[in-house]
Amino acid sequence: MDQFTAGRSDNVLYLRWTSGIHITHPVAVKAARDLEVLSAGDNLPLIVEMGGIDGLTLQARLGMNSYRGFARVALIGDGPVDEVLAGFAHASPTSTRYFTSEAEALHWIQAPELDARKEPAAYPTRPAVVP
């Protein structure tokens, strides 16, 4: 059984973790290498579908947080476990945010007016309050 699927479309990288996976450092390295090949040397944004991750080793988390091969990273989850796991990305040098919608994640990573260096890392999106 595959542990993840990776792809590229419209200059966006995609990574979908297989439901029930416990991500170890070797698995995270394999995913990063596959994405590196798909990027063909371009610094592209990444959308990660997290749904169903059962766990993440400390070594995998440290490796993911130190990897600098992406322009931005949008983490898409569907529940409190995903949101907690996404919270670990606050230590990443890459601008990273958590979303519950692929459309919102795609909008964020493709928005040219955003300066990713000024954005807070890995926080949940909430509906804006309009006065």
mmCIF file of C-alpha atoms in Angstrom:
data_model
loop_
_atom_site.group_PDB
_atom_site.id
_atom_site.type_symbol
_atom_site.label_atom_id
_atom_site.label_comp_id
_atom_site.label_asym_id
_atom_site.label_seq_id
_atom_site.Cartn_x
_atom_site.Cartn_y
_atom_site.Cartn_z
ATOM 1 C CA MET A 1 0.000 0.000 0.000
ATOM 2 C CA ASP A 2 1.287 3.462 -0.896
ATOM 3 C CA GLN A 3 1.929 5.782 2.034
ATOM 4 C CA PHE A 4 1.205 8.905 0.004
ATOM 5 C CA THR A 5 0.549 10.211 -3.474
ATOM 6 C CA ALA A 6 2.343 13.209 -4.921
ATOM 7 C CA GLY A 7 1.642 15.274 -8.002
ATOM 8 C CA ARG A 8 2.028 18.611 -9.741
ATOM 9 C CA SER A 9 -0.646 20.669 -11.468
ATOM 10 C CA ASP A 10 -0.586 24.312 -12.584
ATOM 11 C CA ASN A 11 2.723 24.962 -10.781
ATOM 12 C CA VAL A 12 1.379 23.657 -7.484
ATOM 13 C CA LEU A 13 2.678 20.530 -5.789
ATOM 14 C CA TYR A 14 0.221 18.189 -4.083
ATOM 15 C CA LEU A 15 0.844 15.594 -1.392
ATOM 16 C CA ARG A 16 -1.911 13.360 -0.069
ATOM 17 C CA TRP A 17 -1.112 11.157 2.903
ATOM 18 C CA THR A 18 -2.820 7.767 2.985
ATOM 19 C CA SER A 19 -5.443 7.462 5.699
ATOM 20 C CA GLY A 20 -4.141 5.718 8.801
ATOM 21 C CA ILE A 21 -0.459 6.453 8.146
ATOM 22 C CA HIS A 22 2.064 6.947 10.914
ATOM 23 C CA ILE A 23 4.680 9.181 9.299
ATOM 24 C CA THR A 24 8.285 8.255 10.081
ATOM 25 C CA HIS A 25 11.438 10.091 9.027
ATOM 26 C CA PRO A 26 12.159 7.704 6.103
ATOM 27 C CA VAL A 27 8.605 8.134 4.801
ATOM 28 C CA ALA A 28 8.849 11.945 5.095
ATOM 29 C CA VAL A 29 12.203 11.908 3.256
ATOM 30 C CA LYS A 30 10.697 9.783 0.460
ATOM 31 C CA ALA A 31 7.797 12.238 0.108
ATOM 32 C CA ALA A 32 10.204 15.212 0.004
ATOM 33 C CA ARG A 33 12.358 13.523 -2.647
ATOM 34 C CA ASP A 34 9.335 12.702 -4.795
ATOM 35 C CA LEU A 35 8.148 16.312 -4.534
ATOM 36 C CA GLU A 36 11.636 17.575 -5.364
ATOM 37 C CA VAL A 37 11.620 15.558 -8.586
ATOM 38 C CA LEU A 38 8.150 16.869 -9.465
ATOM 39 C CA SER A 39 9.219 20.474 -8.844
ATOM 40 C CA ALA A 40 12.033 20.172 -11.428
ATOM 41 C CA GLY A 41 14.068 22.751 -9.526
ATOM 42 C CA ASP A 42 11.263 25.322 -9.232
ATOM 43 C CA ASN A 43 10.364 26.749 -5.812
ATOM 44 C CA LEU A 44 6.654 25.888 -5.857
ATOM 45 C CA PRO A 45 3.884 26.017 -3.269
ATOM 46 C CA LEU A 46 2.661 22.760 -1.754
ATOM 47 C CA ILE A 47 -0.813 21.626 -0.730
ATOM 48 C CA VAL A 48 -0.808 18.753 1.774
ATOM 49 C CA GLU A 49 -3.967 16.759 2.394
ATOM 50 C CA MET A 50 -3.600 15.499 5.931
ATOM 51 C CA GLY A 51 -6.885 13.673 6.507
ATOM 52 C CA GLY A 52 -6.364 10.436 8.355
ATOM 53 C CA ILE A 53 -2.787 10.800 9.614
ATOM 54 C CA ASP A 54 -2.527 8.648 12.738
ATOM 55 C CA GLY A 55 0.780 9.983 13.944
ATOM 56 C CA LEU A 56 4.083 11.649 13.234
ATOM 57 C CA THR A 57 7.441 10.752 14.764
ATOM 58 C CA LEU A 58 9.585 13.474 16.291
ATOM 59 C CA GLN A 59 12.279 12.888 13.655
ATOM 60 C CA ALA A 60 9.750 13.247 10.825
ATOM 61 C CA ARG A 61 8.362 16.440 12.338
ATOM 62 C CA LEU A 62 11.829 17.967 12.781
ATOM 63 C CA GLY A 63 12.763 17.053 9.209
ATOM 64 C CA MET A 64 9.553 18.484 7.773
ATOM 65 C CA ASN A 65 9.953 21.716 9.736
ATOM 66 C CA SER A 66 13.521 22.245 8.561
ATOM 67 C CA TYR A 67 12.912 21.510 4.867
ATOM 68 C CA ARG A 68 12.989 24.698 2.764
ATOM 69 C CA GLY A 69 12.055 23.420 -0.674
ATOM 70 C CA PHE A 70 8.615 25.044 -0.992
ATOM 71 C CA ALA A 71 7.391 28.595 -1.582
ATOM 72 C CA ARG A 72 4.458 28.108 0.851
ATOM 73 C CA VAL A 73 2.740 25.133 2.411
ATOM 74 C CA ALA A 74 -1.019 24.830 2.829
ATOM 75 C CA LEU A 75 -2.105 22.024 5.132
ATOM 76 C CA ILE A 76 -5.659 20.791 4.593
ATOM 77 C CA GLY A 77 -7.323 18.845 7.357
ATOM 78 C CA ASP A 78 -10.752 17.794 8.428
ATOM 79 C CA GLY A 79 -10.700 17.571 12.175
ATOM 80 C CA PRO A 80 -9.096 18.391 15.503
ATOM 81 C CA VAL A 81 -6.276 15.819 15.134
ATOM 82 C CA ASP A 82 -5.228 17.363 11.825
ATOM 83 C CA GLU A 83 -5.355 20.831 13.362
ATOM 84 C CA VAL A 84 -3.117 19.734 16.258
ATOM 85 C CA LEU A 85 -0.649 18.096 13.866
ATOM 86 C CA ALA A 86 -0.629 21.255 11.726
ATOM 87 C CA GLY A 87 0.235 23.257 14.834
ATOM 88 C CA PHE A 88 3.645 21.582 14.890
ATOM 89 C CA ALA A 89 4.483 23.451 11.674
ATOM 90 C CA HIS A 90 4.838 26.754 13.561
ATOM 91 C CA ALA A 91 8.588 26.062 13.761
ATOM 92 C CA SER A 92 8.931 25.806 9.983
ATOM 93 C CA PRO A 93 10.912 28.513 8.157
ATOM 94 C CA THR A 94 8.405 28.194 5.304
ATOM 95 C CA SER A 95 5.136 30.105 5.563
ATOM 96 C CA THR A 96 2.566 27.453 6.474
ATOM 97 C CA ARG A 97 -1.169 27.660 7.144
ATOM 98 C CA TYR A 98 -3.910 25.216 8.031
ATOM 99 C CA PHE A 99 -7.167 25.097 6.073
ATOM 100 C CA THR A 100 -10.298 22.982 5.996
ATOM 101 C CA SER A 101 -11.019 23.851 2.356
ATOM 102 C CA GLU A 102 -8.864 23.104 -0.688
ATOM 103 C CA ALA A 103 -10.290 26.156 -2.479
ATOM 104 C CA GLU A 104 -9.158 28.480 0.339
ATOM 105 C CA ALA A 105 -5.740 26.788 0.482
ATOM 106 C CA LEU A 106 -5.265 27.154 -3.263
ATOM 107 C CA HIS A 107 -6.295 30.820 -3.157
ATOM 108 C CA TRP A 108 -3.794 31.521 -0.366
ATOM 109 C CA ILE A 109 -0.802 29.826 -1.990
ATOM 110 C CA GLN A 110 -1.443 31.455 -5.361
ATOM 111 C CA ALA A 111 -2.168 34.989 -4.097
ATOM 112 C CA PRO A 112 0.735 37.101 -5.403
ATOM 113 C CA GLU A 113 -0.040 40.062 -3.172
ATOM 114 C CA LEU A 114 0.797 38.119 -0.025
ATOM 115 C CA ASP A 115 4.280 38.421 1.422
ATOM 116 C CA ALA A 116 4.745 34.947 2.881
ATOM 117 C CA ARG A 117 7.577 36.124 5.155
ATOM 118 C CA LYS A 118 5.221 38.412 7.072
ATOM 119 C CA GLU A 119 2.504 35.854 7.689
ATOM 120 C CA PRO A 120 2.101 33.862 10.888
ATOM 121 C CA ALA A 121 2.808 30.171 10.462
ATOM 122 C CA ALA A 122 0.303 27.335 10.793
ATOM 123 C CA TYR A 123 -2.825 28.851 12.191
ATOM 124 C CA PRO A 124 -6.373 27.829 11.417
ATOM 125 C CA THR A 125 -8.379 29.972 9.059
ATOM 126 C CA ARG A 126 -11.576 31.384 10.417
ATOM 127 C CA PRO A 127 -14.307 33.284 8.613
ATOM 128 C CA ALA A 128 -13.619 37.002 8.524
ATOM 129 C CA VAL A 129 -15.915 39.212 10.562
ATOM 130 C CA VAL A 130 -17.220 42.066 8.460
ATOM 131 C CA PRO A 131 -18.453 45.110 10.414
#
